[in-house]
Coordinates of C-alpha atoms in Angstrom, one line a residue:
Chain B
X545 CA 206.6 100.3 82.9
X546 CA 203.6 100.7 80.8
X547 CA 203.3 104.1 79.6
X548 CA 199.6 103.6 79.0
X549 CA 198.0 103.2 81.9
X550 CA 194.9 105.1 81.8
X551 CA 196.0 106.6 85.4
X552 CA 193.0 109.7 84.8
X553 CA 190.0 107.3 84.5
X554 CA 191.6 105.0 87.1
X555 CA 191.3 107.7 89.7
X556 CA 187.8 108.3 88.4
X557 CA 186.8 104.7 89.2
X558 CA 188.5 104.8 92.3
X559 CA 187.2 108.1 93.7
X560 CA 183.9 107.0 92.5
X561 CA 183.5 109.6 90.1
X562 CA 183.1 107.4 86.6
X563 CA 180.3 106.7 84.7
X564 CA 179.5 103.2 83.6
X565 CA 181.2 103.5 80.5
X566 CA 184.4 104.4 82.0
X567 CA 183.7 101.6 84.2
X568 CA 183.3 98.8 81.7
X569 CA 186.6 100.4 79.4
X570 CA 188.6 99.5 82.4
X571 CA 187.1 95.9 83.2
X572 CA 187.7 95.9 79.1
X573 CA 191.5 97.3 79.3
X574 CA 192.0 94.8 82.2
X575 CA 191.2 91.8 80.3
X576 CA 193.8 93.2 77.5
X577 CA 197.3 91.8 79.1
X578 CA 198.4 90.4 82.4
X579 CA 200.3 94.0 83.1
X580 CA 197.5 95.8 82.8
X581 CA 195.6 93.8 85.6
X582 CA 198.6 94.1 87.6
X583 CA 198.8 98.1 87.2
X584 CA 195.1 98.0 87.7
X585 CA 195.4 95.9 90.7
X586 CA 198.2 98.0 92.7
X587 CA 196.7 101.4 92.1
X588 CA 193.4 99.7 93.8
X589 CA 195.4 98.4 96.9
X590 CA 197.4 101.8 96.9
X591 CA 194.1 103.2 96.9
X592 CA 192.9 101.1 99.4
X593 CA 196.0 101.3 101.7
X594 CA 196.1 105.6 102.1
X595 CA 192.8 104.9 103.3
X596 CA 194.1 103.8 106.7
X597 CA 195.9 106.8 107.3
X598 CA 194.1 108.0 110.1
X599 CA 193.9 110.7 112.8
X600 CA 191.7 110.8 115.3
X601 CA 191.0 113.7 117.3
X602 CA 189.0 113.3 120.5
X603 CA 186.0 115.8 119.7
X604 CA 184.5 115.8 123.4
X605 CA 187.5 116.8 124.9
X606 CA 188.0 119.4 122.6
X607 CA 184.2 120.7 122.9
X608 CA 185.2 121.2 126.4
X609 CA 187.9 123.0 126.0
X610 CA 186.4 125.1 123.2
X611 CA 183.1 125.7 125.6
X612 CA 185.5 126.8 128.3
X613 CA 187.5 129.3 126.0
X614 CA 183.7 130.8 124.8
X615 CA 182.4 131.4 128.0
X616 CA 180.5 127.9 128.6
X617 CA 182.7 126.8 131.5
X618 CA 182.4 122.7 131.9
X619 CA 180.2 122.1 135.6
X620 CA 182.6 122.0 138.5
X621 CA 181.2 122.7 142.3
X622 CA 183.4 125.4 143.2
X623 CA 182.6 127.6 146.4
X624 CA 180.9 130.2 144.7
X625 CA 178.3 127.8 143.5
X626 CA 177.9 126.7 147.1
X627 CA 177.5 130.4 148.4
X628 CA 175.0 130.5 145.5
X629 CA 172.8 127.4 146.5
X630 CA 172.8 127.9 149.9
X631 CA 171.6 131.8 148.9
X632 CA 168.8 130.1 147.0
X633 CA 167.9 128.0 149.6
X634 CA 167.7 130.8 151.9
X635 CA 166.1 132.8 149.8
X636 CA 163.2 130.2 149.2
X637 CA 163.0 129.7 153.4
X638 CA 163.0 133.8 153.8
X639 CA 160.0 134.5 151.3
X640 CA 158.8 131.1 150.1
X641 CA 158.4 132.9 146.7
X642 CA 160.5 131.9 143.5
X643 CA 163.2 134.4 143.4
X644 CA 165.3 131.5 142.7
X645 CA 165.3 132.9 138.8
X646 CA 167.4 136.0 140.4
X647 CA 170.6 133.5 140.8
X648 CA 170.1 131.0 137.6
X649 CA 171.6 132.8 134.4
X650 CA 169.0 133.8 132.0
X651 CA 167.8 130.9 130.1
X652 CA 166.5 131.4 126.1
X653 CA 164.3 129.8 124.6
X654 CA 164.3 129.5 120.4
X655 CA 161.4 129.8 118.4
X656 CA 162.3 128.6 114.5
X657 CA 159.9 129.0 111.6
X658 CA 160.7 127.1 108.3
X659 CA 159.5 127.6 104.9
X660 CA 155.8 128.7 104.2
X661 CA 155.4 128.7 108.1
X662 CA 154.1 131.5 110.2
X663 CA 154.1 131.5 113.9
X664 CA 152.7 133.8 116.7
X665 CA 154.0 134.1 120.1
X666 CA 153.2 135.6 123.3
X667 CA 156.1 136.7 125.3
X668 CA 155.5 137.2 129.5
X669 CA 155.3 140.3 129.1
X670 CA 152.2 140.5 126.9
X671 CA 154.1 141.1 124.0
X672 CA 153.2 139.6 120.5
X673 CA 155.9 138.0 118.4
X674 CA 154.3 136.9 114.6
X675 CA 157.2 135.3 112.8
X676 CA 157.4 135.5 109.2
X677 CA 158.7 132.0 107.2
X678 CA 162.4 131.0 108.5
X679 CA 163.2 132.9 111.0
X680 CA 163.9 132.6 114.4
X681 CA 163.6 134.6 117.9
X682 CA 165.5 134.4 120.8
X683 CA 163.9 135.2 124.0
X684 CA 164.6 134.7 127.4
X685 CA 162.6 132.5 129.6
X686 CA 162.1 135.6 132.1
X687 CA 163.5 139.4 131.5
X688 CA 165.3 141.1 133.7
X689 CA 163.8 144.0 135.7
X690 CA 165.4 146.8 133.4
X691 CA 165.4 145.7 129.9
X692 CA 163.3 143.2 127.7
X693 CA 166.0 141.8 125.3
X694 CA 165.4 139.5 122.6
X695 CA 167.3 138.4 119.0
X696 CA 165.5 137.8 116.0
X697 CA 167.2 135.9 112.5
X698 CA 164.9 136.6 109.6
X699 CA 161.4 139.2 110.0
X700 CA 158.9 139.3 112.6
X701 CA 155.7 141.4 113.5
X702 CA 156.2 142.8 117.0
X703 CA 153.3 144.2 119.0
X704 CA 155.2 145.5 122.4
X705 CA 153.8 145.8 125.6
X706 CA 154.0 149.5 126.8
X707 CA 155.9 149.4 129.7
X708 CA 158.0 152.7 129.9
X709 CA 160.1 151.3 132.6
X710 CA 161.8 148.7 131.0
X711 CA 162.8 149.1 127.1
X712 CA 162.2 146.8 124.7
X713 CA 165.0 146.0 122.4
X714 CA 165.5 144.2 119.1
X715 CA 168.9 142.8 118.3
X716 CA 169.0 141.5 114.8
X717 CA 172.4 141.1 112.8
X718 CA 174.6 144.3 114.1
X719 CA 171.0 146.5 114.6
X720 CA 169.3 147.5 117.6
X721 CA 165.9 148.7 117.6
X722 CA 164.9 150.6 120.8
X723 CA 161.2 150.8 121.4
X724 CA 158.7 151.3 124.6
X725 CA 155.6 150.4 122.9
X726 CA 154.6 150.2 119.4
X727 CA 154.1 147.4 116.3
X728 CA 156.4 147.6 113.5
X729 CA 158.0 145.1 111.5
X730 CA 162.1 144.1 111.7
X731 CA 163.1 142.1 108.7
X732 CA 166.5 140.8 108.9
X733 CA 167.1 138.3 106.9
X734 CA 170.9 137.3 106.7
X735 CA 171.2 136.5 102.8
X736 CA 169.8 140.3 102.0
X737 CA 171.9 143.4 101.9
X738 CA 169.9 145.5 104.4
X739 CA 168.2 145.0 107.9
X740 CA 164.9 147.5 107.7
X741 CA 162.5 148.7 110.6
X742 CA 158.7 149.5 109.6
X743 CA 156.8 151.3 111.6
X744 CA 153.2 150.1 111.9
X745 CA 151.8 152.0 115.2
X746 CA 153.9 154.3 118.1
X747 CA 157.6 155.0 118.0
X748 CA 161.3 153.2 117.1
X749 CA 164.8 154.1 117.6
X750 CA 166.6 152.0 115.5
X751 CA 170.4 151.7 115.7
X752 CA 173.5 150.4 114.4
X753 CA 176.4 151.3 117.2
X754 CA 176.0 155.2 117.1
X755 CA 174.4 155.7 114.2
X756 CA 170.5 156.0 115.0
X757 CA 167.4 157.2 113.7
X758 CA 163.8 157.9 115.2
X759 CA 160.8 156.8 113.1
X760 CA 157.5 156.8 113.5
X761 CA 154.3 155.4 111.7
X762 CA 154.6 154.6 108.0
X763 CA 158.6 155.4 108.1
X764 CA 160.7 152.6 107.6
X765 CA 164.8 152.8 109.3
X766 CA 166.9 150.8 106.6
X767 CA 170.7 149.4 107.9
X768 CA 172.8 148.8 104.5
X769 CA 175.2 146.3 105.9
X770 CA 177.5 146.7 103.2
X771 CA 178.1 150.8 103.8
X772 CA 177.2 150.7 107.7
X773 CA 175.1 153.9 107.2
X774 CA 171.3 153.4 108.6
X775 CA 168.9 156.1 106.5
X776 CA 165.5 156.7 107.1
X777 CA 162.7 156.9 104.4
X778 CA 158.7 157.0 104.4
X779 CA 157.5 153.5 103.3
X780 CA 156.5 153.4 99.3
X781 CA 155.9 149.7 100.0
X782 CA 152.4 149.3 101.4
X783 CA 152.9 145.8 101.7
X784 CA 155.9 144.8 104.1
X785 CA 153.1 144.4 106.7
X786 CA 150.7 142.3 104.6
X787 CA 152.2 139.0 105.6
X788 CA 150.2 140.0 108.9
X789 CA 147.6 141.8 107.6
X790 CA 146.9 140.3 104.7
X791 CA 146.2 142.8 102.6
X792 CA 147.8 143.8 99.6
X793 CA 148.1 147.6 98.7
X794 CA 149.1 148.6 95.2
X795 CA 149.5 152.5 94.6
X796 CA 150.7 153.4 91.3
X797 CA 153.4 151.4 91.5
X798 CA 155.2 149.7 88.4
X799 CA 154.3 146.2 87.2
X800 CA 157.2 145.1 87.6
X801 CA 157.6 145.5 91.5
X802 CA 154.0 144.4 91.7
X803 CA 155.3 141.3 90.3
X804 CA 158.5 140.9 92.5
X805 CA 156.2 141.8 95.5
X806 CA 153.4 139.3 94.6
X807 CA 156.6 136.6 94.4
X808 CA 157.6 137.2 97.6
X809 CA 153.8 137.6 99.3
X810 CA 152.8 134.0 97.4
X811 CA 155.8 132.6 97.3
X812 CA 155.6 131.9 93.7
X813 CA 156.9 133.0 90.8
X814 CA 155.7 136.2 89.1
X815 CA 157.3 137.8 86.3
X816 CA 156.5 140.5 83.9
X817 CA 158.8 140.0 80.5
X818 CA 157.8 142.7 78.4
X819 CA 159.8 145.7 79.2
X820 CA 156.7 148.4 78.0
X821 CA 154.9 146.5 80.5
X822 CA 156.7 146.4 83.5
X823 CA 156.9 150.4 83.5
X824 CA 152.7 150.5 83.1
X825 CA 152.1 151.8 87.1
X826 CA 149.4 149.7 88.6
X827 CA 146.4 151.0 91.8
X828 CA 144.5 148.5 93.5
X829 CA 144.1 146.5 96.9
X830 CA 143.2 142.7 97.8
X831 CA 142.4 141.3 101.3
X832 CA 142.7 138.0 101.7
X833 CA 143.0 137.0 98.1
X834 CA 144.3 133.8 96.2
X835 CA 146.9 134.7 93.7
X836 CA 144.8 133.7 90.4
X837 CA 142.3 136.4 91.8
X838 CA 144.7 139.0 91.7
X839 CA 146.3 137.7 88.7
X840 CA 143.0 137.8 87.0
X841 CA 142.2 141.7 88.1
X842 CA 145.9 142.7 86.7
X843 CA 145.4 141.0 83.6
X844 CA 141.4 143.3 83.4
X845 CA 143.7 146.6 84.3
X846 CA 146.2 145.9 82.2
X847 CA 144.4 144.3 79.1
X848 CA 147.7 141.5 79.1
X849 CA 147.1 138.3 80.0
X850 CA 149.6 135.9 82.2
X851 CA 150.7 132.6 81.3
X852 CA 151.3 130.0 83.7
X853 CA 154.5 127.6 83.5
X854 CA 154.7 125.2 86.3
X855 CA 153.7 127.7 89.7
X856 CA 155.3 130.2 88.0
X857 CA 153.0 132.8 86.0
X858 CA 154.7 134.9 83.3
X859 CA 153.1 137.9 81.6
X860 CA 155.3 138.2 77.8
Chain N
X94 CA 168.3 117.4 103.7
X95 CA 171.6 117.5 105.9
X96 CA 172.5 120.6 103.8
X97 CA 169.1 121.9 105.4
X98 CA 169.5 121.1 109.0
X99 CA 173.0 122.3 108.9
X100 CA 171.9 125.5 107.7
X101 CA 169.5 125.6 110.2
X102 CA 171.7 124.7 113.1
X103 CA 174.6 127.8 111.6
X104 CA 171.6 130.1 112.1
X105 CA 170.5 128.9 115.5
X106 CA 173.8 129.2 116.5
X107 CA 174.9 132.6 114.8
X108 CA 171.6 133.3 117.4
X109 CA 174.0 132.2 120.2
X110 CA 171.9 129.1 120.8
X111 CA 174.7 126.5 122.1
X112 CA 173.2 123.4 121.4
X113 CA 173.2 124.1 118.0
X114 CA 177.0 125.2 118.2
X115 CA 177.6 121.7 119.8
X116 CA 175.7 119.9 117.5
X117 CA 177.8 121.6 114.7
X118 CA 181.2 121.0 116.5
X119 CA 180.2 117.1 117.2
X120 CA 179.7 116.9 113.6
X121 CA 182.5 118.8 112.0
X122 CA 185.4 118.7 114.5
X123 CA 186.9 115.6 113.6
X124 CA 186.5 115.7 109.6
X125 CA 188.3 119.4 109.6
X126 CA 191.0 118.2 112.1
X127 CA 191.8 115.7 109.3
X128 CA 191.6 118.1 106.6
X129 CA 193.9 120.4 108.2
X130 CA 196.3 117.9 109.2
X131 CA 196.7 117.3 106.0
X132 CA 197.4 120.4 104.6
X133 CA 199.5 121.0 108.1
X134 CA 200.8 117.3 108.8
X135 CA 200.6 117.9 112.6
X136 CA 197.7 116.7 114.6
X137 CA 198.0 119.1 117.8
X138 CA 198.3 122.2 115.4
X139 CA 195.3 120.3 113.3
X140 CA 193.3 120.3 116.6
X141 CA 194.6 124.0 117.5
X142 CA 193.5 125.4 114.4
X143 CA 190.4 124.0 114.0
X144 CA 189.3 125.1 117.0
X145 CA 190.4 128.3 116.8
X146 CA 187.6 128.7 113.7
X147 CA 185.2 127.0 116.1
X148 CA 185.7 129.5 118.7
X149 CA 185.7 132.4 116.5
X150 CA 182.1 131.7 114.3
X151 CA 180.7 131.6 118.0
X152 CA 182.1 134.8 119.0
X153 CA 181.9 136.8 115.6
X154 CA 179.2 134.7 113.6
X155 CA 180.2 135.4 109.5
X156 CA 177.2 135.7 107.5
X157 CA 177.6 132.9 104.6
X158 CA 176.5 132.4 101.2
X159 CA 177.9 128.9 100.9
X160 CA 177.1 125.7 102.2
X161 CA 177.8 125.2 105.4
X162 CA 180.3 122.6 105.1
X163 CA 181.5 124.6 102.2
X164 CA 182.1 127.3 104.3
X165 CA 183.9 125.5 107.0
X166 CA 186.2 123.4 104.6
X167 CA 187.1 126.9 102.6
X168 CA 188.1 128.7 106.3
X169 CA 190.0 125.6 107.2
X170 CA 191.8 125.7 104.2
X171 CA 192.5 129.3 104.3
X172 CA 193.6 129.3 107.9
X173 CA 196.1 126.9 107.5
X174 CA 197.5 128.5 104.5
X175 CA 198.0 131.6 106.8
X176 CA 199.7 129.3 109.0
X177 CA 202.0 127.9 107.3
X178 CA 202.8 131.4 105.4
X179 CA 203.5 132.5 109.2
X180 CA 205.8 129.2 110.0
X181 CA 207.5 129.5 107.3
X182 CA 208.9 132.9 107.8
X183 CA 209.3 131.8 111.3
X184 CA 211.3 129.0 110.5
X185 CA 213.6 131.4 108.0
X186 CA 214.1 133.6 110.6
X187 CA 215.0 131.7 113.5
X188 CA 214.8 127.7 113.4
X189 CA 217.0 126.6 110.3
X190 CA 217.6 123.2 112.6
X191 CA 213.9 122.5 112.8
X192 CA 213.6 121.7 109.0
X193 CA 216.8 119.8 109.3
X194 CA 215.4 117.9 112.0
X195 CA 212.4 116.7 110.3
X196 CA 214.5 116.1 107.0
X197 CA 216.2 113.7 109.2
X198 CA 212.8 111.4 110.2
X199 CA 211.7 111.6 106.7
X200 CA 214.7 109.4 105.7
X201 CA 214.8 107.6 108.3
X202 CA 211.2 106.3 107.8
X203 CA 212.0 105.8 103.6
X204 CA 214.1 102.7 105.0
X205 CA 210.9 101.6 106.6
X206 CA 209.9 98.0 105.3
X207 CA 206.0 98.9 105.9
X208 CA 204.1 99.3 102.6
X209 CA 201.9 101.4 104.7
X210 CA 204.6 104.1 105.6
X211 CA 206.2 103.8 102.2
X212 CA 202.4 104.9 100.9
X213 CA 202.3 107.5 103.1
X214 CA 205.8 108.6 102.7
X215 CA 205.2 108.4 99.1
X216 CA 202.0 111.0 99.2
X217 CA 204.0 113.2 101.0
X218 CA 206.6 113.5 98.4
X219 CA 203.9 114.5 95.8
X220 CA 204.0 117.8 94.0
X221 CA 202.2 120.1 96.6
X222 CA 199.2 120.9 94.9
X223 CA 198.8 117.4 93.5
X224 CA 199.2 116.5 97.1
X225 CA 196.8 118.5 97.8
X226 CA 194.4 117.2 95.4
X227 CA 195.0 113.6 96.3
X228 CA 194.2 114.2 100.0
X229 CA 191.1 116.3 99.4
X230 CA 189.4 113.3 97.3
X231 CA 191.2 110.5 99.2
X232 CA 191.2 111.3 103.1
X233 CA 188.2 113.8 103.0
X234 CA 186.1 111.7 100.4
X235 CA 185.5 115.1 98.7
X236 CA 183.7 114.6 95.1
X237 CA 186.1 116.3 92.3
X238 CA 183.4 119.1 91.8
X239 CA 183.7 119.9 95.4
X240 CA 187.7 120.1 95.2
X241 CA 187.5 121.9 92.2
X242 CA 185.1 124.7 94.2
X243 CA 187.3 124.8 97.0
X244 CA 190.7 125.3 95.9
X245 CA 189.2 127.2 92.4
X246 CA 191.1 125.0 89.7
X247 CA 188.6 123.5 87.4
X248 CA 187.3 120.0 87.5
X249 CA 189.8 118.8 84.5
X250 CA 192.5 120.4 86.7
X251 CA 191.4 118.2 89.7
X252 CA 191.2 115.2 87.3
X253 CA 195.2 115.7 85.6
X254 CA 196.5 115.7 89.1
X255 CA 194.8 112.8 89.8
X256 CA 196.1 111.3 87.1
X257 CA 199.5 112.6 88.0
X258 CA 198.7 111.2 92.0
X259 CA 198.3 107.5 91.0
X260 CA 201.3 107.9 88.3
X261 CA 203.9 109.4 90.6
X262 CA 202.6 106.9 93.3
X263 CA 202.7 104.1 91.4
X264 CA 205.9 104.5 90.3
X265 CA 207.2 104.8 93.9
X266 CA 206.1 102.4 94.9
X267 CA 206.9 99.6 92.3
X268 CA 209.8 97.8 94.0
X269 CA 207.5 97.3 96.9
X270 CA 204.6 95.6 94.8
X271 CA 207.2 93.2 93.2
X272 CA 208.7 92.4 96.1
X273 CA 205.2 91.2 97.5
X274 CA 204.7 89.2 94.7

């Protein structure tokens, strides 16, 4: 048996993990001896052969049976569904009105944002949805008499209808956020540490299981997934609502916040490098500004200037 | 771009929005069955287990840092660890025979003329984790940086055992490849 057999690059070449060179070695190596070819030649059928090896599982069947065990149960006409049409049917006949909606399980509808895309919906109640970039609500198609129920994925602008009679609730990650009739902001985004409530107009209860807190304008609730504690705090950042607003509100704070709040509000990068600089607090407001404009009125303030790389813009 | 859409379709469905769960499943189902059957080497406990994850990112949605399929392959590999961890000190405990009995098949099949069963017979005999290895790139078409992530060896690690694979296989199976000549 030929001890050098270069079995490593081999199983590079045949995983499709070598690099041309490698590749022409071995076409090289082959040409070399007749027992090289040979050794080159089996390891490519073995290859080849474990390939056939193959299992496989019938995935419909087993979505079935997974939908079943989850609570989706496949469509079978069992009695009850009878009883159930034949109530509808009545139903219609009785009143000639569509209460049909009181026997059909509550359909949702998904509304998806993606990148640098903002999105405003009205829900049948009258209440105003804005969505920030990717994120996502979940809404029924009609609420139920009691409650108004809906799950958000990511940070939203909600305006609520007041209606004292039938709560409006925010479920987003493990939070709940109570409300009758108000505007604040949920951001819950599920790559960040914390799932925050802030209050723009009225009053929240936001929750986590028992844990709950009240706030009411300017406050903002925060849920820190990692210690499942939910503190309340008055809002130092002006800007959480300037997505919707646009308007950006700076009030002595640090350069260096400026800068990570500009990055998020543009969606480009802003960075301050010099360390003096990023303590150097900062007062000032912009409506409906481009980012060179504000740039520009920092760099006046600050007597630094920014340089920009790419999108990014850098201050050294 | 898949990465994208799959990312999209785990947070549509963390949001309880079934389609997206399907859509998932339809994808995934059949490439972690044969992942785990080859950690497990038993389709119906392949099938069980996978399912079993599917079931439980519906009901108790994890929030992930990694890919998607990432994800998946690293919970599929982690369960069936756990399962064989619990088999095994089943098996101590009550079912000596069981081993015995499959000990007994294995033979049986090494007298096998089929160069196909010898191969597979042959992989199974491997050094577990170079087993392991072999599968990961060979059956699942995994790149090395992507077995090297999941099972946290590093890529020259990935690349020995490789090495080792074809050696140990090659050598195995000689008498076979003369005998076809």
């Amino acid at each position: 048996m030929n001890k050098e057999v270069p079995y490593e690059i081999i199983a590079r070449i045949l995983s499709g993990e070598a690099s041309a060179q490698e590749r022409h070695e071995i076409e090289q190596w082959k040409q070399t001896s007749d027992a090289n070819r040979d050794a080159f030649d089996q390891l490519k059928m073995l290859w080849e052969k474990t390939s056939a090896i193959q299992f496989e599982p019938n995935t419909e069947k087993a979505l079935e049976t997974v939908s079943s065990k989850i609570g989706y149960r496949p469509k079978r006409i069992s009695i009850k569904a009878v009883l159930q049409v034949a109530a509808i049917v009545v139903v219609i006949i009785a009143s000639g009105v569509y209460l049909k909606y009181a026997f059909t399980p509550m359909r949702y509808q998904t509304f998806h944002t993606s990148v640098n895309q903002k999105k405003t919906i009205i829900l049948e109640d009258g209440t105003s949805v804005s969505l920030n970039s990717n994120s996502t609500l979940i809404f029924p198609e009609h609420f139920n008499d009691s409650i108004r129920t809906v799950v958000l994925e990511g940070e939203a602008y909600f305006d609520v209808h007041h209606n004292p009679q039938q709560p409006f609730i925010i479920k987003a990650g493990e939070s709940k956020t109570r409300v009758l009739g108000t505007a604040f902001i949920v951001r819950a985004r599920s790559n960040e540490d914390e799932i925050s409530v802030s209050v723009h107009r009225g009053k929240v209860a936001f929750s986590k299981a028992d844990k709950k807190v009240i706030l009411t304008v300017g406050e903002k609730g925060i849920y820190d997934k990692k210690s499942g504690t939910v503190i309340e705090k008055g809002n130092d950042n002006f800007n959480d609502l300037a997505w919707q607003t646009n308007m950006l509100t700076f009030v002595g704070i640090p350069l260096q916040n400026v800068a990570n709040q500009l990055t998020e509000y543009y969606n480009v990068p802003v960075s301050i490098e010099n360390a003096e600089m990023q303590k150097v607090k900062f007062s000032g407001q912009f409506y409906d500004k481009k980012i060179d404009e504000v740039l520009k009125t920092i760099e006046l303030a600050t007597g630094h200037a920014f340089l920009k790389r790419g999108n990014a813009y850098k201050m050294e | 771009m898949n990465r994208n859409n799959d990312n999209e379709l785990f947070i549509k469905m963390r949001l309880k929005d079934k389609p997206a769960f399907d859509a998932l499943f339809r994808q995934y189902y059949k490439p972690l069955c044969v992942f785990c059957y080859n950690i497990l080497r038993d389709r119906s406990l392949a099938e069980e287990v996978v399912q079993e994850f599917f079931i439980s990112i519906w009901e108790q949605p994890p929030l992930i840092s990694d890919s998607v399929k990432s994800y998946f392959y690293k919970s599929i590999y982690n369960r069936s660890l756990n399962y064989i961890e619990k088999a095994k000190t089943r098996i101590r405990n009550e079912e000596q025979y069981s081993v015995q009995l499959e000990q007994d098949s294995e033979s049986e099949n090494s007298e096998d003329k089929d160069l196909q069963k010898q191969i597979t017979n042959a992989v199974e005999q491997l050094p577990e984790k170079c087993k392991e290895i072999f599968m990961l790139c060979k059956y699942n078409e995994m790149t090395y940086a992507q077995v090297s992530e999941l099972l946290s060896v590093s890529p020259k690690t990935v690349e020995n055992q490789m090495g080792i694979a074809l050696k140990k296989l090659r050598e195995r199976l000689l008498p076979f490849f003369c005998r076809k000549d």
